């Protein structure tokens, strides 16, 4: 990588660090996913999974289809 690309990646890393404090941003979502993955390493994989599916009748996505 050239010097400009290294500087751009360094700036992007700092922006993502700041953006992780903004609720709902992509960086905060990535931070939460990383925290959940770290729980898997600490506690092990979950033995019980919950899947929540919205009702098709009330889902705006399926009403458009």
XYZ file of C-alpha atoms in Angstrom:
65
model
C 0.000 0.000 0.000
C 1.178 3.482 -0.727
C 1.322 6.198 1.920
C -1.983 7.773 0.841
C -3.824 4.460 1.115
C -2.357 3.828 4.568
C -3.450 7.296 5.683
C -6.960 6.705 4.307
C -7.271 3.364 6.121
C -6.010 4.945 9.340
C -8.590 7.740 9.022
C -11.343 5.196 8.335
C -10.354 3.260 11.455
C -10.646 6.420 13.568
C -14.009 7.327 12.010
C -15.369 3.836 12.740
C -14.167 4.105 16.336
C -16.085 7.363 16.783
C -19.134 6.104 14.846
C -19.423 3.093 17.167
C -20.701 5.513 19.827
C -23.604 6.626 17.597
C -26.657 4.411 18.241
C -27.982 2.702 15.129
C -24.921 3.329 12.981
C -23.298 0.516 11.031
C -20.248 0.760 13.279
C -22.354 0.329 16.432
C -24.112 -2.682 14.882
C -20.729 -4.185 14.034
C -19.554 -3.555 17.613
C -22.617 -5.302 19.059
C -22.140 -8.295 16.733
C -18.510 -8.498 17.807
C -19.557 -8.470 21.468
C -22.049 -11.288 20.830
C -19.362 -13.340 19.076
C -17.034 -12.807 22.030
C -19.701 -14.286 24.326
C -19.591 -17.443 22.197
C -15.883 -17.749 22.905
C -16.373 -17.174 26.619
C -19.553 -19.168 27.288
C -19.490 -21.566 24.324
C -22.068 -21.918 21.596
C -25.708 -21.695 22.660
C -27.606 -24.962 22.868
C -31.021 -23.414 22.334
C -31.867 -21.074 19.487
C -34.903 -18.828 19.217
C -36.196 -17.821 15.808
C -38.738 -15.035 15.666
C -40.680 -14.779 12.423
C -43.166 -11.973 11.927
C -46.637 -12.865 10.808
C -46.988 -12.655 7.034
C -50.324 -10.876 7.398
C -48.791 -8.002 9.393
C -45.427 -7.797 7.606
C -45.131 -4.770 5.277
C -42.503 -6.593 3.220
C -44.856 -9.443 2.328
C -47.775 -7.084 1.704
C -45.824 -5.411 -1.097
C -44.833 -8.715 -2.714
